[in-house]
GROMACS .gro file of C-alpha atoms in nm:
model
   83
    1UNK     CA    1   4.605  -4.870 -14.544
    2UNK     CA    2   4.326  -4.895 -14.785
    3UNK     CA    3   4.087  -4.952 -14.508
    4UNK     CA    4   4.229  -4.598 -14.304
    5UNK     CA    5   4.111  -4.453 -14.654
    6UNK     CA    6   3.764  -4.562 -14.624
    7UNK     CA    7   3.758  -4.461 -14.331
    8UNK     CA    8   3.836  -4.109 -14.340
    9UNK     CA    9   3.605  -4.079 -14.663
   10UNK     CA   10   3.339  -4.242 -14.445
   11UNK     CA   11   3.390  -3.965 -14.232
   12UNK     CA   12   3.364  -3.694 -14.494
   13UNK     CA   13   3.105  -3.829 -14.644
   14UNK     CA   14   2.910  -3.832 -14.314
   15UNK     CA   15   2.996  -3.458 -14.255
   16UNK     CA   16   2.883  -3.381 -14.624
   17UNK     CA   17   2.557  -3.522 -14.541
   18UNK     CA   18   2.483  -3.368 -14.268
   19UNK     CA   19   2.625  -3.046 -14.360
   20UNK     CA   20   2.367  -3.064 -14.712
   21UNK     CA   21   2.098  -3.186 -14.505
   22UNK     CA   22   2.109  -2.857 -14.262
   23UNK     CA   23   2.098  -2.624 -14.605
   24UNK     CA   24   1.762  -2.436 -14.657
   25UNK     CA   25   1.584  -2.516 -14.957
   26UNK     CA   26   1.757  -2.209 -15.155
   27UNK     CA   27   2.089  -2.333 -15.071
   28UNK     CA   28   2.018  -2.658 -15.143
   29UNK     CA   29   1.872  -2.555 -15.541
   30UNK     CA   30   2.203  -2.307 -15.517
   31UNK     CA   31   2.401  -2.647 -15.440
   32UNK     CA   32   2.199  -2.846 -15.697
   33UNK     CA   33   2.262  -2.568 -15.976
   34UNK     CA   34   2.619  -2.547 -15.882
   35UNK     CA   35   2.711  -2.915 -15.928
   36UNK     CA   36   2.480  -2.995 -16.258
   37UNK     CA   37   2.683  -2.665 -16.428
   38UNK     CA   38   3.026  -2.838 -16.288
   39UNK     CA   39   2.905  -3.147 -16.487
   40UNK     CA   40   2.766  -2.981 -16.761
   41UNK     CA   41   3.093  -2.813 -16.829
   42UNK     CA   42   3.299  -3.110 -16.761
   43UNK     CA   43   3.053  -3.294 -17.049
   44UNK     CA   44   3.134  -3.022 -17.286
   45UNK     CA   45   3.530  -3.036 -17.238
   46UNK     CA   46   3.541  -3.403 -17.286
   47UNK     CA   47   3.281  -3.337 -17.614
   48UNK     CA   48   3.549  -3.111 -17.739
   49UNK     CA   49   3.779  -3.331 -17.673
   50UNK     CA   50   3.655  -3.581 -17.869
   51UNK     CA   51   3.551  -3.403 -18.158
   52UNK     CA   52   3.895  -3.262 -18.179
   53UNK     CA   53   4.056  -3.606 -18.200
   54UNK     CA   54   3.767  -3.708 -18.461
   55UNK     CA   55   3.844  -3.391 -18.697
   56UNK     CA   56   4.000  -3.454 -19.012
   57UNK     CA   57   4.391  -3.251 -19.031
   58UNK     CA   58   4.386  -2.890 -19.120
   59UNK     CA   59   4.499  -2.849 -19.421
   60UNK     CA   60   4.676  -2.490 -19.370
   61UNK     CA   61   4.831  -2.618 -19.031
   62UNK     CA   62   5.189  -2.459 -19.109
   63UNK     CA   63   5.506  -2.673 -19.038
   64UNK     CA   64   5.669  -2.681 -18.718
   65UNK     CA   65   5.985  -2.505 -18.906
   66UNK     CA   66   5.751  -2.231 -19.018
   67UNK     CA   67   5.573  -2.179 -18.696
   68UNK     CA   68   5.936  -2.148 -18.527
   69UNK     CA   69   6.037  -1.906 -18.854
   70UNK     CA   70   5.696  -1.679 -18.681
   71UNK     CA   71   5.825  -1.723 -18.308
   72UNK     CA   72   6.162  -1.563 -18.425
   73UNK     CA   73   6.020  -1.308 -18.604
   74UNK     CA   74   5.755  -1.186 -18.343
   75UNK     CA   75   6.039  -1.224 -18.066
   76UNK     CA   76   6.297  -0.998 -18.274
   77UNK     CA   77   6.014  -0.753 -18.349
   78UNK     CA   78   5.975  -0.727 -17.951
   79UNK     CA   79   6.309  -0.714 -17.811
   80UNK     CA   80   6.351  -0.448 -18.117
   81UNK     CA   81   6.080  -0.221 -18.000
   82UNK     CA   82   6.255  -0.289 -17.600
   83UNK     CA   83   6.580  -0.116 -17.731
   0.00000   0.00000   0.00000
């Protein structure tokens, strides 16, 4: 099955290529730009990522009972303007 695989991404990859190398010099740079700002943004997700695991706790993070006490309060102040 594995082999099937590679075969079908041989044949993407084959139309990728040829499909890029029939793109004008603009749409290749418009290509280019395109994938370095996918990457770019992908590096600064897993960059936030990480420094959020390497922050120290907040200190004012509320408990999960008070941050359900705020849920129920902003859900009865909804429903009460609804009425």
């Amino acid at each position: 099955m594995s082999q099937s695989i590679t075969q079908v991404n041989a044949k993407l990859i084959d139309s990728l290529a040829q499909i890029i190398l029939s793109l004008t010099h603009e749409e290749r740079q418009l290509l280019e730009q395109k994938i370095h700002t996918q990457e770019q943004a992908k590096v600064n997700l897993d960059q936030f990522f990480q420094e959020l695991d390497d922050a120290a706790p907040d200190p004012n993070q509320p408990t999960l009972q008070e941050i359900s006490e705020l849920v129920k309060d902003v859900r009865r102040e909804l429903w009460s303007h609804r009425e």
